[in-house]
Coordinates of N, CA and C in Angstrom, one line a residue:
M600 N 15.8 8.6 -12.2 CA 16.6 9.3 -11.2 C 15.6 9.6 -9.8
T601 N 14.4 9.9 -10.2 CA 13.5 10.8 -9.2 C 13.5 8.9 -7.8
K602 N 13.1 8.3 -8.6 CA 13.2 7.1 -8.2 C 14.7 6.4 -7.3
K603 N 15.5 6.8 -7.7 CA 16.8 6.7 -6.7 C 17.1 7.7 -5.7
I604 N 16.6 9.1 -5.8 CA 16.7 10.0 -4.6 C 15.6 9.4 -4.0
E605 N 14.5 9.5 -4.6 CA 13.3 8.5 -3.3 C 13.9 7.5 -2.2
E606 N 14.6 6.3 -2.5 CA 15.1 5.6 -2.7 C 16.3 6.1 -1.4
F607 N 16.8 6.8 -2.0 CA 18.1 7.7 -0.9 C 17.2 8.6 0.4
I608 N 16.4 9.2 0.0 CA 15.7 9.5 0.9 C 15.2 8.8 1.8
A609 N 14.8 8.0 1.7 CA 13.6 7.1 2.7 C 14.5 6.0 3.0
R610 N 15.4 5.3 2.5 CA 16.9 4.2 3.1 C 17.8 5.0 3.9
G611 N 18.2 6.4 3.3 CA 19.2 6.6 4.3 C 18.5 7.6 5.2
L612 N 17.0 7.9 5.5 CA 16.5 8.5 6.6 C 17.1 10.2 6.7
Q613 N 16.9 10.7 5.3 CA 17.6 11.9 4.9 C 16.0 12.5 4.8
P614 N 16.4 14.5 5.4 CA 15.2 15.1 5.2 C 15.0 15.4 3.8
Y615 N 13.7 15.4 4.2 CA 13.3 16.1 2.7 C 13.8 17.2 1.8
N616 N 14.1 18.1 2.9 CA 15.2 19.2 2.2 C 16.1 19.0 1.6
V617 N 17.2 17.9 1.6 CA 18.5 17.5 1.3 C 18.6 17.9 -0.2
V618 N 16.9 17.6 -1.0 CA 16.8 18.0 -2.3 C 16.8 19.2 -2.4
E619 N 17.0 20.4 -1.7 CA 17.0 22.0 -1.8 C 18.8 22.3 -1.6
E620 N 19.4 21.0 -0.9 CA 20.8 21.3 -0.8 C 21.9 21.8 -2.4
P621 N 22.4 22.7 -2.3 CA 23.3 23.4 -3.4 C 24.0 22.1 -3.6
S622 N 24.6 21.4 -3.0 CA 26.0 20.6 -3.6 C 24.9 19.4 -3.5
F623 N 24.1 18.9 -3.5 CA 23.3 17.8 -3.9 C 22.4 17.8 -4.9
I624 N 22.2 19.5 -5.2 CA 21.9 20.1 -7.0 C 23.0 19.5 -7.7
D625 N 23.8 20.4 -7.2 CA 25.5 20.3 -8.1 C 25.6 18.7 -8.4
M626 N 25.6 17.9 -7.4 CA 26.0 16.6 -7.6 C 24.9 16.0 -8.5
I627 N 23.9 16.2 -8.9 CA 22.8 16.0 -9.7 C 23.1 16.1 -10.9
R628 N 22.9 17.5 -10.8 CA 23.3 18.6 -12.5 C 24.8 17.7 -13.3
C629 N 25.5 17.4 -12.5 CA 27.0 17.1 -13.0 C 26.7 15.6 -13.6
A630 N 25.8 15.0 -12.6 CA 25.9 13.4 -13.5 C 24.4 13.3 -14.4
I631 N 23.6 14.2 -14.4 CA 22.4 14.1 -15.7 C 22.3 15.3 -15.8
P632 N 22.8 16.3 -16.6 CA 22.8 18.1 -16.7 C 21.1 18.2 -17.2
E633 N 20.3 17.4 -17.7 CA 19.1 18.0 -18.2 C 18.1 17.6 -17.1
Y634 N 18.6 16.5 -15.9 CA 17.2 16.2 -14.9 C 17.2 17.2 -13.7
V635 N 16.1 17.6 -13.4 CA 15.7 18.7 -12.8 C 15.3 18.3 -11.3
V636 N 15.7 18.5 -10.3 CA 15.4 17.7 -8.9 C 13.8 18.5 -8.4
P637 N 13.4 17.1 -8.7 CA 11.8 17.8 -7.9 C 12.0 18.5 -6.4
S638 N 10.8 19.2 -6.3 CA 10.7 19.9 -5.2 C 10.8 19.0 -4.0
R639 N 10.9 19.4 -2.6 CA 10.9 18.8 -1.4 C 9.5 18.9 -0.8
K640 N 8.4 19.5 -1.4 CA 7.3 19.1 -1.3 C 6.5 17.6 -2.6
T641 N 7.2 17.9 -3.3 CA 6.9 16.3 -4.3 C 7.4 15.1 -3.8
F642 N 8.5 15.2 -3.4 CA 9.0 14.1 -2.2 C 7.8 14.1 -1.3
S643 N 7.8 14.8 -0.3 CA 7.0 14.4 1.0 C 5.6 14.2 0.5
R644 N 5.0 14.6 -0.3 CA 3.4 14.8 -0.7 C 3.2 13.6 -1.3
T645 N 4.1 13.1 -2.4 CA 3.8 12.5 -3.5 C 4.5 11.0 -3.6
V646 N 6.1 11.7 -3.9 CA 7.0 10.4 -4.4 C 7.4 9.3 -2.9
V647 N 7.4 9.8 -2.1 CA 7.8 9.0 -0.6 C 6.4 8.6 -0.4
P648 N 5.2 8.7 -0.3 CA 4.0 8.5 0.7 C 3.7 7.6 -0.9
N649 N 3.7 7.6 -1.9 CA 3.5 6.6 -3.1 C 4.4 5.6 -3.1
M650 N 5.6 5.4 -2.4 CA 6.4 4.5 -2.4 C 6.4 3.3 -1.1
Y651 N 5.6 4.2 -0.5 CA 5.4 3.7 1.4 C 4.1 2.7 1.2
E652 N 2.9 2.8 0.2 CA 1.8 2.9 -0.2 C 2.1 1.2 -1.0
T653 N 3.1 1.6 -2.1 CA 3.6 0.0 -2.8 C 4.0 -0.5 -1.6
K654 N 5.0 -0.4 -1.2 CA 5.8 -1.2 -0.3 C 5.1 -1.8 0.7
K655 N 3.9 -1.0 1.4 CA 3.2 -1.8 1.9 C 2.0 -2.8 1.8
N656 N 2.1 -2.2 0.6 CA 0.9 -3.3 -0.5 C 2.0 -4.4 -0.6
E657 N 2.8 -4.4 -1.0 CA 3.9 -6.0 -1.3 C 4.1 -6.7 0.0
L658 N 4.0 -6.1 1.2 CA 4.3 -6.4 2.4 C 2.9 -7.6 2.8
K659 N 1.8 -6.7 2.9 CA 0.3 -7.2 2.9 C 0.2 -8.5 2.1
E660 N 1.0 -8.7 0.5 CA 0.4 -10.1 -0.2 C 1.8 -10.8 0.0
R661 N 2.7 -10.5 0.9 CA 4.0 -11.4 0.8 C 3.1 -12.4 2.4
V662 N 2.7 -11.5 3.0 CA 2.2 -12.0 4.3 C 1.2 -13.0 4.2
R663 N 0.0 -12.4 3.4 CA -1.2 -13.3 2.6 C -0.3 -14.4 2.2
N664 N 0.5 -14.5 1.5 CA 0.8 -15.6 0.9 C 1.5 -16.8 2.2
V665 N 2.1 -15.9 2.6 CA 3.0 -17.0 3.7 C 1.6 -17.9 4.8
F666 N 1.0 -17.1 5.4 CA -0.4 -17.7 6.1 C -1.5 -18.5 4.9
G667 N -1.5 -18.1 3.5 CA -2.5 -18.6 2.6 C -2.0 -19.9 2.3
N668 N -0.9 -20.2 2.5 CA -0.3 -21.2 2.0 C -0.2 -22.4 3.0
G669 N -0.7 -22.3 4.4 CA 0.2 -23.0 5.4 C 1.4 -23.1 5.7
G670 N 1.9 -21.9 5.4 CA 3.5 -22.2 5.4 C 3.6 -21.3 6.9
A671 N 3.0 -21.0 8.0 CA 3.3 -20.7 9.0 C 1.9 -20.9 9.8
E672 N 1.9 -20.7 11.1 CA 1.1 -20.9 12.2 C 0.6 -20.2 13.3
C673 N 1.3 -19.5 13.1 CA 0.9 -18.3 13.9 C 2.4 -17.2 14.0
V674 N 2.1 -15.5 14.5 CA 3.1 -14.6 14.2 C 3.0 -14.1 15.7
T675 N 4.2 -13.8 15.8 CA 4.7 -13.0 16.9 C 5.1 -11.1 16.7
L676 N 5.0 -10.4 17.2 CA 4.9 -9.2 17.0 C 6.0 -8.9 18.0
T677 N 6.9 -8.1 17.7 CA 7.8 -7.4 18.9 C 7.3 -5.8 18.4
T678 N 7.7 -5.0 19.5 CA 7.6 -3.8 19.7 C 8.8 -3.1 20.0
D679 N 9.1 -1.9 19.9 CA 10.0 -1.0 20.0 C 9.6 0.5 20.6
G680 N 9.7 1.2 21.5 CA 9.3 2.7 21.3 C 10.4 3.4 22.4
W681 N 10.3 4.6 21.4 CA 11.5 5.6 21.9 C 10.8 7.3 21.7
T682 N 11.1 7.9 22.2 CA 10.7 9.5 22.3 C 12.4 10.1 21.6
S683 N 11.4 11.0 20.6 CA 12.4 11.9 19.7 C 13.1 12.6 20.9
R684 N 13.9 14.0 20.3 CA 14.3 15.1 21.5 C 13.5 15.9 21.3
V685 N 12.4 15.9 20.4 CA 11.4 17.0 20.9 C 10.2 16.3 21.5
A686 N 10.3 15.1 22.0 CA 9.9 14.7 22.9 C 8.6 14.1 22.3
D687 N 8.2 13.5 21.0 CA 7.6 12.7 20.2 C 7.9 11.2 20.7
S688 N 6.2 10.7 21.0 CA 6.8 9.1 21.1 C 6.6 8.4 20.0
Y689 N 7.4 7.7 19.6 CA 7.1 6.9 18.5 C 7.1 5.0 18.7
V690 N 6.3 4.6 18.3 CA 6.4 2.9 18.1 C 7.4 1.6 17.0
C691 N 7.3 0.8 16.6 CA 8.0 0.4 15.8 C 7.2 -1.0 16.1
V692 N 6.6 -1.7 15.3 CA 6.3 -3.0 15.5 C 7.1 -4.0 14.2
M693 N 7.5 -5.4 14.9 CA 7.8 -6.2 13.3 C 7.3 -7.5 13.6
A694 N 7.0 -7.8 12.5 CA 6.4 -9.0 12.7 C 7.5 -10.5 12.3
H695 N 7.1 -11.6 13.7 CA 8.4 -12.5 13.1 C 7.4 -14.0 13.1
M696 N 7.8 -14.8 12.1 CA 6.7 -16.4 11.8 C 8.1 -17.1 11.7
M697 N 7.9 -18.4 11.7 CA 8.4 -19.5 11.2 C 7.9 -20.0 10.0
E698 N 8.1 -20.3 9.3 CA 7.6 -20.8 8.2 C 7.5 -22.7 8.4
R699 N 6.8 -23.8 7.3 CA 7.6 -24.9 7.4 C 8.7 -25.8 7.4
D700 N 9.3 -24.5 6.5 CA 10.5 -25.0 6.1 C 11.5 -24.7 7.2
F701 N 11.3 -24.0 8.2 CA 11.9 -23.4 9.3 C 12.8 -22.2 9.0
R702 N 12.3 -21.2 7.6 CA 12.7 -20.1 7.2 C 11.8 -19.0 8.4
Q703 N 12.9 -18.1 9.1 CA 11.9 -17.0 9.6 C 12.1 -15.8 9.1
P704 N 11.2 -15.7 8.2 CA 11.3 -13.8 7.5 C 10.6 -12.7 9.1
A705 N 11.0 -11.9 8.3 CA 10.7 -11.0 9.8 C 10.5 -9.6 8.8
Y706 N 9.0 -8.9 9.3 CA 9.1 -7.9 8.6 C 8.7 -6.3 9.5
A707 N 8.8 -5.6 9.2 CA 9.0 -4.3 9.7 C 7.4 -3.9 9.3
H708 N 6.8 -4.0 10.2 CA 5.4 -3.7 9.6 C 5.0 -1.9 10.1
V709 N 4.9 -1.1 11.1 CA 5.0 0.1 11.2 C 6.1 0.8 11.8
C710 N 6.2 1.7 11.7 CA 6.8 2.6 12.4 C 6.2 4.2 12.9
K711 N 5.7 4.3 13.5 CA 4.7 5.6 13.6 C 4.2 6.2 15.1
P712 N 4.2 7.1 14.8 CA 3.8 8.3 16.0 C 3.1 7.5 17.5
M713 N 2.7 7.8 18.4 CA 2.0 7.0 19.4 C 1.9 8.1 20.5
P714 N 1.2 9.2 20.0 CA 1.0 10.3 21.0 C 0.5 10.3 22.4
Q715 N -0.9 9.1 22.5 CA -1.6 8.7 23.4 C -1.0 8.3 24.7
D716 N -1.2 8.4 26.0 CA -0.6 8.1 27.1 C -0.3 6.5 27.0
H717 N 0.9 5.5 27.1 CA 1.1 4.6 26.9 C 0.3 3.4 28.3
T718 N -1.0 3.4 27.8 CA -1.4 2.5 29.3 C -1.5 1.2 28.5
G719 N -1.8 0.5 29.1 CA -2.4 -0.8 28.3 C -3.4 -1.0 27.4
E720 N -4.6 -0.2 27.8 CA -5.4 0.0 26.7 C -5.2 0.8 25.6
N721 N -4.6 1.7 26.0 CA -3.6 2.6 24.5 C -3.0 1.7 23.7
I722 N -2.0 1.0 24.3 CA -1.4 -0.2 23.9 C -1.8 -1.2 22.9
A723 N -2.8 -1.5 23.5 CA -3.7 -2.9 23.1 C -4.5 -2.7 21.6
Q724 N -4.9 -1.1 21.9 CA -5.5 -0.4 20.8 C -4.7 0.1 19.6
F725 N -3.3 0.7 19.7 CA -2.2 0.6 19.1 C -2.3 -0.7 17.9
L726 N -2.1 -1.5 18.8 CA -1.8 -3.1 18.3 C -2.7 -3.8 17.5
R727 N -4.4 -3.7 17.9 CA -5.2 -3.9 17.0 C -5.1 -3.3 15.6
D728 N -4.7 -1.8 15.7 CA -4.6 -1.1 14.5 C -3.7 -1.1 13.7
V729 N -2.6 -2.0 14.4 CA -1.4 -2.5 13.2 C -1.8 -3.8 12.8
I730 N -2.2 -4.5 13.4 CA -3.0 -5.9 13.2 C -3.9 -5.8 11.9
D731 N -4.6 -5.0 12.2 CA -5.7 -4.9 10.8 C -5.5 -4.3 9.8
D732 N -4.2 -3.2 10.0 CA -3.8 -2.5 9.1 C -2.4 -3.3 8.1
C733 N -2.6 -4.6 8.6 CA -1.3 -5.5 8.2 C -1.9 -6.6 7.6
G734 N -2.9 -6.8 7.4 CA -3.5 -7.5 7.3 C -3.6 -9.0 7.1
L735 N -3.3 -8.9 8.8 CA -3.3 -10.5 9.5 C -4.5 -11.4 9.4
P736 N -4.4 -12.7 8.9 CA -5.4 -13.0 8.9 C -5.8 -13.5 10.5
N737 N -7.2 -13.4 10.3 CA -8.3 -13.6 11.7 C -8.2 -15.2 12.5
H738 N -7.6 -16.0 11.9 CA -7.5 -17.2 12.5 C -6.0 -17.2 13.0
I739 N -5.5 -16.7 13.1 CA -3.9 -17.4 13.5 C -3.8 -16.3 14.5
P740 N -3.2 -17.7 15.7 CA -2.6 -16.5 17.0 C -1.8 -15.9 17.0
I741 N -2.1 -14.7 17.7 CA -0.8 -13.5 17.2 C -0.3 -12.9 19.1
F742 N 0.9 -13.3 19.0 CA 1.8 -13.2 20.0 C 2.7 -11.8 20.0
V743 N 2.4 -10.9 21.6 CA 3.2 -9.7 21.2 C 4.4 -9.7 22.7
V744 N 5.6 -9.5 22.1 CA 6.7 -9.4 22.9 C 6.8 -7.6 23.3
L745 N 6.6 -7.5 24.3 CA 6.7 -6.0 25.1 C 7.4 -5.6 25.9
T746 N 8.5 -4.8 25.3 CA 9.8 -4.8 26.4 C 9.5 -3.9 27.8
T747 N 8.6 -3.0 27.7 CA 8.5 -1.8 28.7 C 7.0 -1.5 29.6
A748 N 6.1 -2.3 28.6 CA 4.8 -2.1 28.8 C 3.8 -3.5 29.3
G749 N 4.8 -4.6 29.0 CA 4.0 -5.6 29.3 C 2.8 -6.1 30.2
T750 N 3.2 -5.5 31.4 CA 2.4 -5.9 32.8 C 1.1 -4.6 32.4
L751 N 1.2 -3.4 31.7 CA 0.5 -2.7 31.6 C -0.9 -3.4 30.5
F752 N -0.2 -4.4 29.3 CA -0.9 -4.7 28.2 C -1.5 -5.7 29.0
Q753 N -0.9 -6.3 30.0 CA -1.7 -7.6 30.3 C -2.8 -7.7 31.5
R754 N -2.8 -6.3 31.8 CA -3.7 -5.9 32.7 C -5.0 -5.4 31.7
S755 N -4.7 -5.4 30.1 CA -5.6 -4.4 29.5 C -7.0 -5.3 29.3
P756 N -7.7 -4.5 28.6 CA -9.2 -5.5 28.3 C -8.3 -6.3 27.2
S757 N -9.0 -7.4 26.9 CA -8.8 -8.6 25.6 C -9.2 -7.8 24.5
P758 N -8.5 -7.9 23.4 CA -8.9 -7.0 22.1 C -10.3 -7.5 21.8
T759 N -10.9 -6.6 21.3 CA -12.7 -7.1 20.4 C -11.7 -7.8 19.0
G760 N -12.6 -8.9 19.3 CA -12.2 -9.5 17.7 C -11.3 -10.2 17.4
R761 N -10.0 -10.1 18.3 CA -8.6 -10.5 17.8 C -8.2 -10.8 19.3
D762 N -7.6 -12.4 18.8 CA -7.0 -13.0 20.5 C -5.2 -13.0 20.1
F763 N -5.2 -12.0 21.1 CA -3.5 -12.2 20.7 C -3.2 -11.7 22.9
S764 N -1.4 -12.1 22.7 CA -1.3 -12.3 23.9 C 0.2 -11.5 24.3
A765 N 0.0 -11.5 25.1 CA 1.6 -10.0 25.5 C 2.3 -11.3 26.4
L766 N 3.4 -11.4 25.4 CA 4.4 -11.9 26.0 C 5.3 -10.7 26.5
P767 N 5.8 -10.5 28.0 CA 6.5 -9.8 28.7 C 8.2 -10.1 28.9
T768 N 8.8 -9.4 28.6 CA 10.5 -9.9 28.4 C 10.9 -9.9 29.9
P769 N 11.9 -10.2 30.0 CA 12.4 -10.1 32.0 C 12.8 -8.9 32.3
S770 N 12.9 -7.5 31.0 CA 12.8 -6.5 31.6 C 11.8 -5.7 32.2
S771 N 10.4 -6.2 31.5 CA 8.9 -5.8 31.9 C 8.3 -6.3 32.8
S772 N 8.5 -7.8 33.4 CA 8.3 -8.2 34.0 C 8.7 -7.8 35.6
A773 N 9.6 -7.2 35.9 CA 10.2 -7.3 37.4 C 9.2 -6.2 37.6

């Protein structure tokens, strides 16, 4: 049951304190009287972080398999950024590729805070960190699609040790 609650929290974007809601506890108690719902600290410090690491490692393995067997020759990263109601900045990065059999898998690699200024240099460093963390092979070309900071990124220094190009969308090249 803990696994199902973990999935409910993660996939439903539920706050951890949902497990402390009296109606939630009553619902679980009705379904499985002997089950004790773990605390929100257990979910936030152990259960969900462990699931994240497991999923991240599975994704790295899938990406390794795609590039390891010659199934794809390059990857395109798309980015999306937004600001929360309390002015925290977040960036999500997805990887897209076309395999030799024309399948087009897309993987959400990361969605994390980016508190630093959104300069070209900082965006380039953010993307270098994502690329390294995702385990993308060093030999493949990487293209990046940026919607709001393409021109900043194009003027930034070339990333050390990795070669990737920014492809601004029409809205970012104006």
